[in-house]
């Protein structure tokens, strides 16, 4: 199998296991050890390629480097832990207001605070 294919497969597996949006450095950390030749440049290239194929979609949080998650998930919101900087998927709890004359198609909510591990001081 071509090296590029193997690298992308490893990266896809990292996302499937994580079940939360990941940044490039998190992908490298998770996939790097079992994937020979994987470095930051190859991770960036693979992420770009997977976005181009429509397998990944960027998750842009204000003031943050982009993270990515598998495309086509049903609507959910995100939670960012201010201590460990990880981002999690959370269920949407938003009830959209009725805005006369507007056709509301989407919204984005980013909750922040401490994840369960950080809140209890059990992070690693
Ligand atoms: Zn945390
Ligand atoms: Zn929502």
PDB file of C-alpha atoms and ligand atoms in Angstrom:
ATOM      1  CA  UNK A   1       0.000   0.000   0.000  1.00  0.00           C
ATOM      2  CA  UNK A   2       1.288   3.461  -0.805  1.00  0.00           C
ATOM      3  CA  UNK A   3       2.688   5.364   2.127  1.00  0.00           C
ATOM      4  CA  UNK A   4       0.254   8.217   1.632  1.00  0.00           C
ATOM      5  CA  UNK A   5      -2.706   5.819   1.753  1.00  0.00           C
ATOM      6  CA  UNK A   6      -1.395   4.247   4.943  1.00  0.00           C
ATOM      7  CA  UNK A   7      -0.953   7.644   6.557  1.00  0.00           C
ATOM      8  CA  UNK A   8      -4.459   8.752   5.654  1.00  0.00           C
ATOM      9  CA  UNK A   9      -5.886   5.513   6.946  1.00  0.00           C
ATOM     10  CA  UNK A  10      -4.111   6.027  10.261  1.00  0.00           C
ATOM     11  CA  UNK A  11      -5.444   9.577  10.466  1.00  0.00           C
ATOM     12  CA  UNK A  12      -8.988   8.465   9.704  1.00  0.00           C
ATOM     13  CA  UNK A  13      -8.731   5.902  12.479  1.00  0.00           C
ATOM     14  CA  UNK A  14      -7.571   8.605  14.922  1.00  0.00           C
ATOM     15  CA  UNK A  15     -10.709  10.626  14.186  1.00  0.00           C
ATOM     16  CA  UNK A  16     -12.975   7.612  14.474  1.00  0.00           C
ATOM     17  CA  UNK A  17     -11.484   6.729  17.858  1.00  0.00           C
ATOM     18  CA  UNK A  18     -11.474  10.263  19.205  1.00  0.00           C
ATOM     19  CA  UNK A  19     -15.154  11.095  18.637  1.00  0.00           C
ATOM     20  CA  UNK A  20     -14.324  14.773  19.029  1.00  0.00           C
ATOM     21  CA  UNK A  21     -12.748  17.491  16.858  1.00  0.00           C
ATOM     22  CA  UNK A  22      -8.958  17.336  16.632  1.00  0.00           C
ATOM     23  CA  UNK A  23      -6.301  19.843  15.671  1.00  0.00           C
ATOM     24  CA  UNK A  24      -3.246  18.969  13.597  1.00  0.00           C
ATOM     25  CA  UNK A  25      -0.963  18.581  16.625  1.00  0.00           C
ATOM     26  CA  UNK A  26      -3.447  16.249  18.330  1.00  0.00           C
ATOM     27  CA  UNK A  27      -3.621  14.149  15.158  1.00  0.00           C
ATOM     28  CA  UNK A  28       0.142  13.963  14.997  1.00  0.00           C
ATOM     29  CA  UNK A  29       0.351  13.009  18.650  1.00  0.00           C
ATOM     30  CA  UNK A  30      -2.222  10.246  18.266  1.00  0.00           C
ATOM     31  CA  UNK A  31      -1.143   8.848  14.891  1.00  0.00           C
ATOM     32  CA  UNK A  32       2.565   9.598  14.913  1.00  0.00           C
ATOM     33  CA  UNK A  33       3.851   6.715  16.994  1.00  0.00           C
ATOM     34  CA  UNK A  34       2.432   3.911  14.814  1.00  0.00           C
ATOM     35  CA  UNK A  35       2.830   5.728  11.511  1.00  0.00           C
ATOM     36  CA  UNK A  36       6.351   5.863  10.077  1.00  0.00           C
ATOM     37  CA  UNK A  37       7.298   9.089   8.361  1.00  0.00           C
ATOM     38  CA  UNK A  38       4.401  11.076   9.723  1.00  0.00           C
ATOM     39  CA  UNK A  39       5.305  14.660  10.572  1.00  0.00           C
ATOM     40  CA  UNK A  40       3.510  17.972  10.889  1.00  0.00           C
ATOM     41  CA  UNK A  41       3.795  18.724   7.157  1.00  0.00           C
ATOM     42  CA  UNK A  42       2.344  15.350   6.154  1.00  0.00           C
ATOM     43  CA  UNK A  43      -0.448  15.704   8.707  1.00  0.00           C
ATOM     44  CA  UNK A  44      -1.393  19.113   7.299  1.00  0.00           C
ATOM     45  CA  UNK A  45      -1.335  17.714   3.771  1.00  0.00           C
ATOM     46  CA  UNK A  46      -3.442  14.704   4.748  1.00  0.00           C
ATOM     47  CA  UNK A  47      -5.982  16.877   6.586  1.00  0.00           C
ATOM     48  CA  UNK A  48      -6.274  19.128   3.551  1.00  0.00           C
ATOM     49  CA  UNK A  49      -6.703  16.094   1.328  1.00  0.00           C
ATOM     50  CA  UNK A  50      -9.390  14.581   3.551  1.00  0.00           C
ATOM     51  CA  UNK A  51     -11.267  17.896   3.597  1.00  0.00           C
ATOM     52  CA  UNK A  52     -10.994  17.999  -0.197  1.00  0.00           C
ATOM     53  CA  UNK A  53     -12.446  14.491  -0.434  1.00  0.00           C
ATOM     54  CA  UNK A  54     -15.306  15.572   1.801  1.00  0.00           C
ATOM     55  CA  UNK A  55     -14.384  13.132   4.553  1.00  0.00           C
ATOM     56  CA  UNK A  56     -13.386  15.796   7.069  1.00  0.00           C
ATOM     57  CA  UNK A  57     -14.896  19.178   7.784  1.00  0.00           C
ATOM     58  CA  UNK A  58     -13.146  22.067   9.563  1.00  0.00           C
ATOM     59  CA  UNK A  59     -14.375  23.164  12.980  1.00  0.00           C
ATOM     60  CA  UNK A  60     -13.497  26.821  13.364  1.00  0.00           C
ATOM     61  CA  UNK A  61     -13.644  28.257  16.855  1.00  0.00           C
ATOM     62  CA  UNK A  62     -13.013  31.974  17.300  1.00  0.00           C
ATOM     63  CA  UNK A  63      -9.334  32.735  17.841  1.00  0.00           C
ATOM     64  CA  UNK A  64      -8.293  29.082  17.527  1.00  0.00           C
ATOM     65  CA  UNK A  65      -6.337  27.104  14.970  1.00  0.00           C
ATOM     66  CA  UNK A  66      -8.741  24.961  12.950  1.00  0.00           C
ATOM     67  CA  UNK A  67      -9.782  21.585  14.229  1.00  0.00           C
ATOM     68  CA  UNK A  68     -11.446  18.914  12.133  1.00  0.00           C
ATOM     69  CA  UNK A  69     -14.156  16.310  12.478  1.00  0.00           C
ATOM     70  CA  UNK A  70     -15.647  13.721  10.128  1.00  0.00           C
ATOM     71  CA  UNK A  71     -18.143  15.343   7.789  1.00  0.00           C
ATOM     72  CA  UNK A  72     -21.858  14.625   7.746  1.00  0.00           C
ATOM     73  CA  UNK A  73     -22.479  14.330  11.475  1.00  0.00           C
ATOM     74  CA  UNK A  74     -25.859  15.423  12.677  1.00  0.00           C
ATOM     75  CA  UNK A  75     -26.026  18.857  14.242  1.00  0.00           C
ATOM     76  CA  UNK A  76     -24.242  19.186  17.546  1.00  0.00           C
ATOM     77  CA  UNK A  77     -22.516  21.946  19.447  1.00  0.00           C
ATOM     78  CA  UNK A  78     -19.012  22.112  20.859  1.00  0.00           C
ATOM     79  CA  UNK A  79     -17.479  22.493  24.280  1.00  0.00           C
ATOM     80  CA  UNK A  80     -13.917  23.744  24.716  1.00  0.00           C
ATOM     81  CA  UNK A  81     -12.063  22.979  27.917  1.00  0.00           C
ATOM     82  CA  UNK A  82     -10.054  26.037  28.947  1.00  0.00           C
ATOM     83  CA  UNK A  83      -7.536  23.927  30.875  1.00  0.00           C
ATOM     84  CA  UNK A  84      -6.622  21.042  28.540  1.00  0.00           C
ATOM     85  CA  UNK A  85      -7.734  22.850  25.375  1.00  0.00           C
ATOM     86  CA  UNK A  86      -9.625  19.824  24.100  1.00  0.00           C
ATOM     87  CA  UNK A  87     -12.870  20.318  22.223  1.00  0.00           C
ATOM     88  CA  UNK A  88     -15.798  17.956  22.706  1.00  0.00           C
ATOM     89  CA  UNK A  89     -19.060  17.336  20.940  1.00  0.00           C
ATOM     90  CA  UNK A  90     -22.084  18.151  23.019  1.00  0.00           C
ATOM     91  CA  UNK A  91     -25.747  17.777  22.358  1.00  0.00           C
ATOM     92  CA  UNK A  92     -27.478  20.872  21.093  1.00  0.00           C
ATOM     93  CA  UNK A  93     -29.599  22.573  23.732  1.00  0.00           C
ATOM     94  CA  UNK A  94     -30.501  25.670  21.785  1.00  0.00           C
ATOM     95  CA  UNK A  95     -34.045  26.644  21.038  1.00  0.00           C
ATOM     96  CA  UNK A  96     -34.000  28.996  18.101  1.00  0.00           C
ATOM     97  CA  UNK A  97     -35.911  32.249  18.467  1.00  0.00           C
ATOM     98  CA  UNK A  98     -38.585  33.090  15.975  1.00  0.00           C
ATOM     99  CA  UNK A  99     -37.255  35.961  13.909  1.00  0.00           C
ATOM    100  CA  UNK A 100     -39.872  37.498  11.736  1.00  0.00           C
ATOM    101  CA  UNK A 101     -38.824  37.692   8.106  1.00  0.00           C
ATOM    102  CA  UNK A 102     -35.616  35.724   8.605  1.00  0.00           C
ATOM    103  CA  UNK A 103     -35.023  32.206   7.420  1.00  0.00           C
ATOM    104  CA  UNK A 104     -32.701  30.768  10.075  1.00  0.00           C
ATOM    105  CA  UNK A 105     -30.728  27.868   8.648  1.00  0.00           C
ATOM    106  CA  UNK A 106     -27.956  27.205  11.100  1.00  0.00           C
ATOM    107  CA  UNK A 107     -26.319  28.249  14.328  1.00  0.00           C
ATOM    108  CA  UNK A 108     -23.089  27.624  16.127  1.00  0.00           C
ATOM    109  CA  UNK A 109     -22.680  27.479  19.878  1.00  0.00           C
ATOM    110  CA  UNK A 110     -19.379  27.037  21.673  1.00  0.00           C
ATOM    111  CA  UNK A 111     -19.604  26.280  25.359  1.00  0.00           C
ATOM    112  CA  UNK A 112     -16.489  26.593  27.478  1.00  0.00           C
ATOM    113  CA  UNK A 113     -15.323  25.668  30.944  1.00  0.00           C
ATOM    114  CA  UNK A 114     -13.756  22.534  32.345  1.00  0.00           C
ATOM    115  CA  UNK A 115     -14.138  19.041  30.937  1.00  0.00           C
ATOM    116  CA  UNK A 116     -15.011  16.261  33.418  1.00  0.00           C
ATOM    117  CA  UNK A 117     -11.379  15.213  33.825  1.00  0.00           C
ATOM    118  CA  UNK A 118     -10.148  18.742  34.448  1.00  0.00           C
ATOM    119  CA  UNK A 119     -13.080  19.616  36.705  1.00  0.00           C
ATOM    120  CA  UNK A 120     -12.181  16.744  39.018  1.00  0.00           C
ATOM    121  CA  UNK A 121      -8.416  17.126  38.643  1.00  0.00           C
ATOM    122  CA  UNK A 122      -8.106  13.660  37.126  1.00  0.00           C
ATOM    123  CA  UNK A 123      -6.576  14.712  33.822  1.00  0.00           C
ATOM    124  CA  UNK A 124      -3.823  12.097  33.189  1.00  0.00           C
TER     125      UNK A 124
HETATM  126 ZN1  LIG B   1     -10.044  19.459  30.186  1.00  0.00          ZN
HETATM  127 ZN1  LIG B   2     -26.835  23.543  18.353  1.00  0.00          ZN
END
